Coordinates of N, CA and C in Angstrom, one line a residue:
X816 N 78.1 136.7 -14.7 CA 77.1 135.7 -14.6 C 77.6 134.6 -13.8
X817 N 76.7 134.3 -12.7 CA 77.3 132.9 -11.9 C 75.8 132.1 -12.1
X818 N 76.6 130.9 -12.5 CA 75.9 129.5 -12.7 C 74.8 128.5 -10.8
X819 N 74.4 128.1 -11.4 CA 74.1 127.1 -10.0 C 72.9 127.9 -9.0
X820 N 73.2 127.0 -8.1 CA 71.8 127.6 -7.4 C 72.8 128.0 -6.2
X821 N 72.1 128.0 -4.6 CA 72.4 128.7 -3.9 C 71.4 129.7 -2.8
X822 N 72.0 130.2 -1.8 CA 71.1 131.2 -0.6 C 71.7 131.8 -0.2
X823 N 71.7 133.2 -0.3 CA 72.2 134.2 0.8 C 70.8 134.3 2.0
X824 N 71.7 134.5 3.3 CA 70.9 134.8 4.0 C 71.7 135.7 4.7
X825 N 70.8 137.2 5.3 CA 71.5 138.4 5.5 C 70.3 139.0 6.3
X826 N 70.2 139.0 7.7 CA 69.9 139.7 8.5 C 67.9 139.0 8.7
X827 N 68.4 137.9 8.6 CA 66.9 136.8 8.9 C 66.4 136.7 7.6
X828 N 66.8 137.3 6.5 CA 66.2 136.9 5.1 C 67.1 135.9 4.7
X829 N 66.7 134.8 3.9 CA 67.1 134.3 3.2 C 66.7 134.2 1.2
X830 N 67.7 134.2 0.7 CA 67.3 134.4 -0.8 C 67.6 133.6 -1.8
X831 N 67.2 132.8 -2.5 CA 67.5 131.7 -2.8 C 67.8 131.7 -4.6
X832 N 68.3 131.1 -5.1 CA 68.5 130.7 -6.6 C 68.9 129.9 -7.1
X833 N 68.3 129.9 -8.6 CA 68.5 128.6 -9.4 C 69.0 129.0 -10.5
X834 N 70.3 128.4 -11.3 CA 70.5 128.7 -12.7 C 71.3 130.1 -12.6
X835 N 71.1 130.6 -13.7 CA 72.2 132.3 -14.1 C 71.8 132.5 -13.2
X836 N 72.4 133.9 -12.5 CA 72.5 135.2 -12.4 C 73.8 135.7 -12.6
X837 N 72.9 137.3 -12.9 CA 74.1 137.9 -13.2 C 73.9 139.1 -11.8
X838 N 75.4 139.5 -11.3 CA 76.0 140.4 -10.7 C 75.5 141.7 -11.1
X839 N 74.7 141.8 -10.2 CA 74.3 143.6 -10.6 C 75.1 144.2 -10.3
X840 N 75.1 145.4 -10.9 CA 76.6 146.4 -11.1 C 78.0 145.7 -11.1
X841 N 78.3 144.3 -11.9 CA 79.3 144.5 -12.2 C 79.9 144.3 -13.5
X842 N 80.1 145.6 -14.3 CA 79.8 145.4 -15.3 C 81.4 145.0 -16.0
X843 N 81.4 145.1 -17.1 CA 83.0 144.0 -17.6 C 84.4 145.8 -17.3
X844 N 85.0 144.9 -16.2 CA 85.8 145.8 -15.4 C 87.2 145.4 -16.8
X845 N 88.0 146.6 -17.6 CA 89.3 146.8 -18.0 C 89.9 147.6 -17.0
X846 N 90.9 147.2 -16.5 CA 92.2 147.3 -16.2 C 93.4 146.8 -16.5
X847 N 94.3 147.5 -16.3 CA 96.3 147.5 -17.0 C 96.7 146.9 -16.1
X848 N 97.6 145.9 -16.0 CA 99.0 145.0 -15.1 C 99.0 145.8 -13.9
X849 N 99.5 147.6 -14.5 CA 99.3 148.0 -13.0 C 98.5 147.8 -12.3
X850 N 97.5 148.6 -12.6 CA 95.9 148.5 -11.9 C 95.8 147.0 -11.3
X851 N 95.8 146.2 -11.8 CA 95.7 144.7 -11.1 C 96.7 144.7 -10.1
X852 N 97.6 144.8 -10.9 CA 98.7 144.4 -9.4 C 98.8 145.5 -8.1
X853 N 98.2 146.6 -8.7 CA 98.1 147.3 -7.3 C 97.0 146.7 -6.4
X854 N 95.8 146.6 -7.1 CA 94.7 145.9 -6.8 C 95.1 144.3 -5.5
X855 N 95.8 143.6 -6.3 CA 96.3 142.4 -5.8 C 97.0 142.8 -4.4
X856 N 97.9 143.8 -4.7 CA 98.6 144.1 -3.1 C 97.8 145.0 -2.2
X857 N 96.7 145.3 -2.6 CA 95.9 145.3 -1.9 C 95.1 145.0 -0.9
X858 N 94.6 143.8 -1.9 CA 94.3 142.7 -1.4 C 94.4 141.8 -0.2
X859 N 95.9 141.5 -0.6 CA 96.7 141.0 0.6 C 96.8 141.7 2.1
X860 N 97.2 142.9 1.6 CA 97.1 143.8 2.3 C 95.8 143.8 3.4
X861 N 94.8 144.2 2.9 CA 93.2 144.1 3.2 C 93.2 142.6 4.1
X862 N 93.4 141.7 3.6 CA 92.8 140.0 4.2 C 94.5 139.7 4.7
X863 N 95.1 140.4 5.5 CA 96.4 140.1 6.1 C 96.4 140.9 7.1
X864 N 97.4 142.1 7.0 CA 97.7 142.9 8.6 C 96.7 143.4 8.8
X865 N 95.5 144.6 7.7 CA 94.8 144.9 8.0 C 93.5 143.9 8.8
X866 N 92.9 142.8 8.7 CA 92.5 142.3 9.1 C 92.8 141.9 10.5
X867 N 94.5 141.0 10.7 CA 94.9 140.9 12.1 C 94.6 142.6 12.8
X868 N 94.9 143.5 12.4 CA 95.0 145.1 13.0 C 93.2 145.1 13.7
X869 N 92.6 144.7 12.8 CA 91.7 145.3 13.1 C 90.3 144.4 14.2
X870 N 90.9 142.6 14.5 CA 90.6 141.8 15.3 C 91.5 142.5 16.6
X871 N 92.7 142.4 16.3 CA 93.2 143.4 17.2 C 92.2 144.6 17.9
X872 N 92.3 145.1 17.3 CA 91.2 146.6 17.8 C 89.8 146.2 18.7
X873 N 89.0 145.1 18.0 CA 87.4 144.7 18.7 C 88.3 144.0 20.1
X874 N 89.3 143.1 20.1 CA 89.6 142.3 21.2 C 89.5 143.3 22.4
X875 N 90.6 144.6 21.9 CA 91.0 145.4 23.2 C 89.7 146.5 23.5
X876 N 88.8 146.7 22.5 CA 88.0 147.3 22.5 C 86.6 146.4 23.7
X877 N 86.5 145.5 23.5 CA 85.8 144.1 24.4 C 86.0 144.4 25.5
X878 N 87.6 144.3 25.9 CA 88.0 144.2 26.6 C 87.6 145.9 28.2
X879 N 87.2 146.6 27.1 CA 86.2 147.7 28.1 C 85.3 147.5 28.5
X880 N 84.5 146.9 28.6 CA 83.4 146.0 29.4 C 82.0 145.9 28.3
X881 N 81.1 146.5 28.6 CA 79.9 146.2 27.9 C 79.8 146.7 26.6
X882 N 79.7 146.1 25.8 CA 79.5 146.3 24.4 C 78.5 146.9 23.7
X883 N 77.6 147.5 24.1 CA 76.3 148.2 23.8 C 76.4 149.1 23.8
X884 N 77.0 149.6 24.9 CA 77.7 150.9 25.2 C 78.9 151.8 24.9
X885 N 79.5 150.8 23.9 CA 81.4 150.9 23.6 C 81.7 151.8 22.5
X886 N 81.6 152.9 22.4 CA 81.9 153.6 21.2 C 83.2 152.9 20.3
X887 N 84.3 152.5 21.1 CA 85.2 152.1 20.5 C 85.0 151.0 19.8
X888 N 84.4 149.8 20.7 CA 84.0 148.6 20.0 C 83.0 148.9 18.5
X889 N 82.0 150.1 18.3 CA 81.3 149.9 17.1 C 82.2 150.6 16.5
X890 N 83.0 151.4 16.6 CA 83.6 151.8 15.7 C 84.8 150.5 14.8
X891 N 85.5 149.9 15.7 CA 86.0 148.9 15.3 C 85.2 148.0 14.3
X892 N 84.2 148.0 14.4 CA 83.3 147.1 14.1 C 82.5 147.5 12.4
X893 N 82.7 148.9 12.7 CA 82.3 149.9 11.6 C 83.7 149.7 10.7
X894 N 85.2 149.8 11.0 CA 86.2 149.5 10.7 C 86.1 148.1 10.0
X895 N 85.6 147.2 10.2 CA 85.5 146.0 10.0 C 84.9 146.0 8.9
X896 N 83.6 146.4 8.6 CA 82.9 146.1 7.8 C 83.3 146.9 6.4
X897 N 83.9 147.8 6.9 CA 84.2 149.0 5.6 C 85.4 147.9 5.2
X898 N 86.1 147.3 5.9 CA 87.7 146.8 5.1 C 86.6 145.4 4.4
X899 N 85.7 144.4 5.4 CA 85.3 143.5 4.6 C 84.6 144.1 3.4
X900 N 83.6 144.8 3.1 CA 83.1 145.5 1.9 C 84.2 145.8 1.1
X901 N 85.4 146.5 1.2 CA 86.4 146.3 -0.1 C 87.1 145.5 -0.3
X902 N 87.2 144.0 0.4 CA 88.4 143.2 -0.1 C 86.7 142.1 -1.1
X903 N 86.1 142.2 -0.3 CA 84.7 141.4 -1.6 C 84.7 142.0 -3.0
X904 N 84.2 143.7 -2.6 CA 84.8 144.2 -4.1 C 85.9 144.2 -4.9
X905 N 87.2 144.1 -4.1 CA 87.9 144.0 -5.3 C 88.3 142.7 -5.7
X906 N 88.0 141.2 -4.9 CA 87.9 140.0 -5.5 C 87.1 140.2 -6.2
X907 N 85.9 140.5 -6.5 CA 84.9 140.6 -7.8 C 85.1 141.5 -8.8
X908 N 85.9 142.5 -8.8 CA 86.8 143.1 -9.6 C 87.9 142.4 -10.6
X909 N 88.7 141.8 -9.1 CA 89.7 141.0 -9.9 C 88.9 139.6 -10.8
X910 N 87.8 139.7 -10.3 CA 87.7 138.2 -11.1 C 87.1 138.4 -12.4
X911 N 86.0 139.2 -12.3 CA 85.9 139.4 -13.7 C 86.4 140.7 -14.4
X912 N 87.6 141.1 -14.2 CA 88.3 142.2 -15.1 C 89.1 141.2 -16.4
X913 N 88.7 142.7 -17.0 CA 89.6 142.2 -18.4 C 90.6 142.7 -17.9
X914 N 92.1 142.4 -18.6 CA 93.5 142.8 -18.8 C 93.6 143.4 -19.9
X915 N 94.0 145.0 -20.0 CA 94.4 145.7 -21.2 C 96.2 145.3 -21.7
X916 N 96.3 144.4 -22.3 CA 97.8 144.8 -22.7 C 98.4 145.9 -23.3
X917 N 97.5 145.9 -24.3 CA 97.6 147.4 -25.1 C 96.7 147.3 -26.1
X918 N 96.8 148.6 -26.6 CA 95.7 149.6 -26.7 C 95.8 149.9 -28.5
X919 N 94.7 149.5 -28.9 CA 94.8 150.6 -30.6 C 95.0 152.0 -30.4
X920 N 96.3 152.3 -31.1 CA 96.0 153.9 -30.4 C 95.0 154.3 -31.3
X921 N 94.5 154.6 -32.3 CA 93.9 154.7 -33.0 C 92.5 155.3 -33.2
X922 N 91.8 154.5 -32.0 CA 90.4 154.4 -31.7 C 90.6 154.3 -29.8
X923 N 89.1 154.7 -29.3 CA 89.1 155.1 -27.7 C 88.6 153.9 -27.6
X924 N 88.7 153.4 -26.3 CA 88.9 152.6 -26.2 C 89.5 152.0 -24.6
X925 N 89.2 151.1 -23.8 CA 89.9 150.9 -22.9 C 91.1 151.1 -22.6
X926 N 91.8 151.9 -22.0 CA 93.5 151.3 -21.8 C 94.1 152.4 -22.7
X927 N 93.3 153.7 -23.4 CA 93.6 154.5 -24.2 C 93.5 155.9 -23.1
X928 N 94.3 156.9 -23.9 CA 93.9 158.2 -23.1 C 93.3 159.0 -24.4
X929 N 92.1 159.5 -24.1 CA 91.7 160.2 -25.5 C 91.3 162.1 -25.0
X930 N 91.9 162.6 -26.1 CA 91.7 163.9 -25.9 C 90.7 164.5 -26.1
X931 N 89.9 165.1 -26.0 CA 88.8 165.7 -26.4 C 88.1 167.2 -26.7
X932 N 87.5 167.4 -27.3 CA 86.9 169.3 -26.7 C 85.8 169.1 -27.1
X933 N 85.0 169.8 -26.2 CA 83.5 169.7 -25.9 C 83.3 171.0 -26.6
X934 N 81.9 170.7 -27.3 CA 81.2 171.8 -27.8 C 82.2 173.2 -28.6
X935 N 82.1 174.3 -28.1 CA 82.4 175.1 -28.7 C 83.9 175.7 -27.8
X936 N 83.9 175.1 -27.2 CA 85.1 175.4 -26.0 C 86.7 175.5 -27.0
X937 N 87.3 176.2 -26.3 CA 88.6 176.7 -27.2 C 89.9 175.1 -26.3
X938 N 89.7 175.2 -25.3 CA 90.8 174.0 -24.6 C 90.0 172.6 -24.8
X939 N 91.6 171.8 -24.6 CA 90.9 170.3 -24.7 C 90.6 169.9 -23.4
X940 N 90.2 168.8 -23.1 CA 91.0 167.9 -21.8 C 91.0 166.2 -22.4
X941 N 92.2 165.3 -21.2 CA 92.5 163.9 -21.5 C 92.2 163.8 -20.6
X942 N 91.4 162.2 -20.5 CA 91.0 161.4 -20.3 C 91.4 159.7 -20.4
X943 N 91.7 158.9 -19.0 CA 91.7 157.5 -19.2 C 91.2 156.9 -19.1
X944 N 90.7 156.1 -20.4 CA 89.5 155.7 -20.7 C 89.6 154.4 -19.6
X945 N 88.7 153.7 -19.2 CA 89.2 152.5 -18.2 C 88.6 152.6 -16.8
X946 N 88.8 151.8 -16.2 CA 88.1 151.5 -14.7 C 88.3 152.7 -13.7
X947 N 87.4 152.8 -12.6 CA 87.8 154.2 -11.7 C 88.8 153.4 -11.4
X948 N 89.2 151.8 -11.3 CA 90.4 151.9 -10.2 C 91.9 151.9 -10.4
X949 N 91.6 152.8 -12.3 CA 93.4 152.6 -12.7 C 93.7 154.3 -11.6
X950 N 92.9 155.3 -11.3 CA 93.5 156.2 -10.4 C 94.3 156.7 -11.2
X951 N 94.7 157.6 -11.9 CA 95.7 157.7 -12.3 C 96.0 159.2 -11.9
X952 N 97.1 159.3 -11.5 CA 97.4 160.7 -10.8 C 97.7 161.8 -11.6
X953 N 97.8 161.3 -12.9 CA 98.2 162.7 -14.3 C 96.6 162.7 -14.8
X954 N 95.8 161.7 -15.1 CA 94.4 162.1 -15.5 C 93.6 161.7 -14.7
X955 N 92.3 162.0 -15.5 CA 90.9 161.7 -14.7 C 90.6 160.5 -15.5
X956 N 90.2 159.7 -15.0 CA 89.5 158.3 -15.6 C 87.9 158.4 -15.9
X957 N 87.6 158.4 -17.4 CA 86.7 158.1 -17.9 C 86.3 157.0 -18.3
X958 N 84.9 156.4 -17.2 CA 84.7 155.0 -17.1 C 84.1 154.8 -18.7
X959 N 83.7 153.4 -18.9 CA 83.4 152.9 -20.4 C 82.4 152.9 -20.2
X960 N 81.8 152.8 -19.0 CA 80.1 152.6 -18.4 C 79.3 153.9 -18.6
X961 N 80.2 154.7 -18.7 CA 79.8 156.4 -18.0 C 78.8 156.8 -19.7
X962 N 78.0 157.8 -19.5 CA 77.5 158.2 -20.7 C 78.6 158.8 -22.1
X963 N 79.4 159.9 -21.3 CA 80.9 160.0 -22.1 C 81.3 158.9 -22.4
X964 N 81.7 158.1 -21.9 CA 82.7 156.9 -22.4 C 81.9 156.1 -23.3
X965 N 80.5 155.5 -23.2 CA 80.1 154.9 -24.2 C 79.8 155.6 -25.6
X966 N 79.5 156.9 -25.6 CA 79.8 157.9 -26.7 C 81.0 158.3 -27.5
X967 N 82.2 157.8 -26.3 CA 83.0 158.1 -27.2 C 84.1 156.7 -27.8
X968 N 83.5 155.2 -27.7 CA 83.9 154.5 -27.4 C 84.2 154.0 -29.0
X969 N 85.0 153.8 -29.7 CA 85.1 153.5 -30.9 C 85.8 154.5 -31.8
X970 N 85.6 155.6 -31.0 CA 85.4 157.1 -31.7 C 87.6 157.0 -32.3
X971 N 87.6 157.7 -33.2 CA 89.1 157.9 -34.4 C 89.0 159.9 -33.9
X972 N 90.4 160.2 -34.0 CA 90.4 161.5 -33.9 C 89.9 162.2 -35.2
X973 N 89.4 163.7 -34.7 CA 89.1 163.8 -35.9 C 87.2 164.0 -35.7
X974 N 86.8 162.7 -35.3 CA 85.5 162.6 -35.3 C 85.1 163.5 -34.1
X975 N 83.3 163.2 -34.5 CA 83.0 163.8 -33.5 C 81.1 163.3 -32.9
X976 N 80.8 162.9 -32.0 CA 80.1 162.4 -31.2 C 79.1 162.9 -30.1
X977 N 78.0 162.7 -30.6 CA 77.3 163.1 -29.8 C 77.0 162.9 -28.1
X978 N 77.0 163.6 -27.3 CA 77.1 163.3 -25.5 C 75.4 163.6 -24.6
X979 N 74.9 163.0 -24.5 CA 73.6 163.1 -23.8 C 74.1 163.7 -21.8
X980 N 74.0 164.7 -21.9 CA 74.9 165.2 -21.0 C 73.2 165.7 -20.0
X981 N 73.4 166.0 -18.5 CA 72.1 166.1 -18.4 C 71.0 167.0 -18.6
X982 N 71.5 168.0 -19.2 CA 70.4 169.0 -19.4 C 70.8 169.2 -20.8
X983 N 71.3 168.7 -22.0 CA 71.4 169.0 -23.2 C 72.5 168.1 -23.3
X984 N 72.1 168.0 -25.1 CA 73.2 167.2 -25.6 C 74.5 168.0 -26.1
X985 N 75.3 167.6 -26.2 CA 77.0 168.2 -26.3 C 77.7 167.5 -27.9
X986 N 78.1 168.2 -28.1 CA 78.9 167.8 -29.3 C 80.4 167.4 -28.8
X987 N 81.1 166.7 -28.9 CA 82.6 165.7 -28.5 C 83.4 165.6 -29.7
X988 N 84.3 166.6 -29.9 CA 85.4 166.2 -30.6 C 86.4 165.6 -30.6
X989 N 87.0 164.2 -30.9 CA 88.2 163.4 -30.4 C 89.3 164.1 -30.9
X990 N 89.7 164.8 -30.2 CA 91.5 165.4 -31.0 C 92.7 164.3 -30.5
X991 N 92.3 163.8 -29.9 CA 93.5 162.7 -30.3 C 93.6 161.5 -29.3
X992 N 94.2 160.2 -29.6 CA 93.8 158.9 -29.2 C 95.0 158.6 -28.8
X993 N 95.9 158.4 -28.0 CA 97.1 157.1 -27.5 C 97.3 156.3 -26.8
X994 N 97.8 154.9 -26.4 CA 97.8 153.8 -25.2 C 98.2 154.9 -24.5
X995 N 97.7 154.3 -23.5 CA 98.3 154.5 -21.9 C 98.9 153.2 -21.2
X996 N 98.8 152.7 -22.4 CA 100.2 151.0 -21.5 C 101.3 151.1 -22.3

């Protein structure tokens, strides 16, 4: 939610406001110390060399004469916008993320890995519950936003939970709950 008034203006429109608004799609981001601090070097990363690298690129790309015609120049340019689009997102990430220190193991939960078996299925699988951007290279990240994650969000092992899955609903058994910090 941002306070105040204000104008974006974006390709001859201008858009104005007074008072709240709230950030569409950004909903309350949990991430772990890691996950931030990767996030943060990132960052740097993104609004430092990558940025010089890539003024670099349009200069020498200019420097082939007309620009209308320059495949290299829009590509640079295309390069540009994709690095500006993620260093905006993950300042808005970082800003309103929660920090998981740790985790109830107990109950699912942010910052938890919870086990699960669907339906009638004989195997489980784990899951980290938390933002897509903890990445985690041993599991799959199940967001808290996701239909699974809000189903299973509170959930104790043991229990079991109903999943509005898209063509039928699913039965979710938690077989077991632990931090993942």
């Amino acid at each position: 939610m941002v306070g105040g008034t204000g104008t974006l203006v974006h390709e001859g429109l201008a858009i104005s406001w007074q008072g709240p608004v709230t950030l569409a799609g950004m909903d309350e981001v949990h991430l772990t110390r890691d996950a931030q601090d990767r996030l943060q070097m990132e960052l740097k990363e993104r609004t430092g060399p990558k940025r010089t690298e890539i003024s670099r690129w349009i200069e020498r790309a200019r420097e082939h004469g007309d620009i209308r015609e320059n495949a290299d120049y829009d590509a640079a340019k295309n390069e540009q916008g994709h690095n500006e689009a993620r260093v905006r997102h993950i300042e808005a990430l970082l800003r309103f993320a929660v920090i998981v220190e740790s985790s109830n193991a107990d109950v699912v939960g942010p910052g938890t890995i919870v086990e699960i078996r669907v339906g009638d299925d004989e195997g489980t699988t784990e899951y980290l519950v938390g933002s897509i951007e903890e990445r985690s290279a041993d599991f799959d990240v199940l967001s808290v936003s996701s239909p699974l994650g809000q189903a299973l969000l509170g959930a104790t092992p043991g229990q079991t939970v109903e999943y509005q899955a898209p063509r039928r609903t699913l039965q979710v058994e938690v077989m077991g709950v632990r931090p993942a910090v």
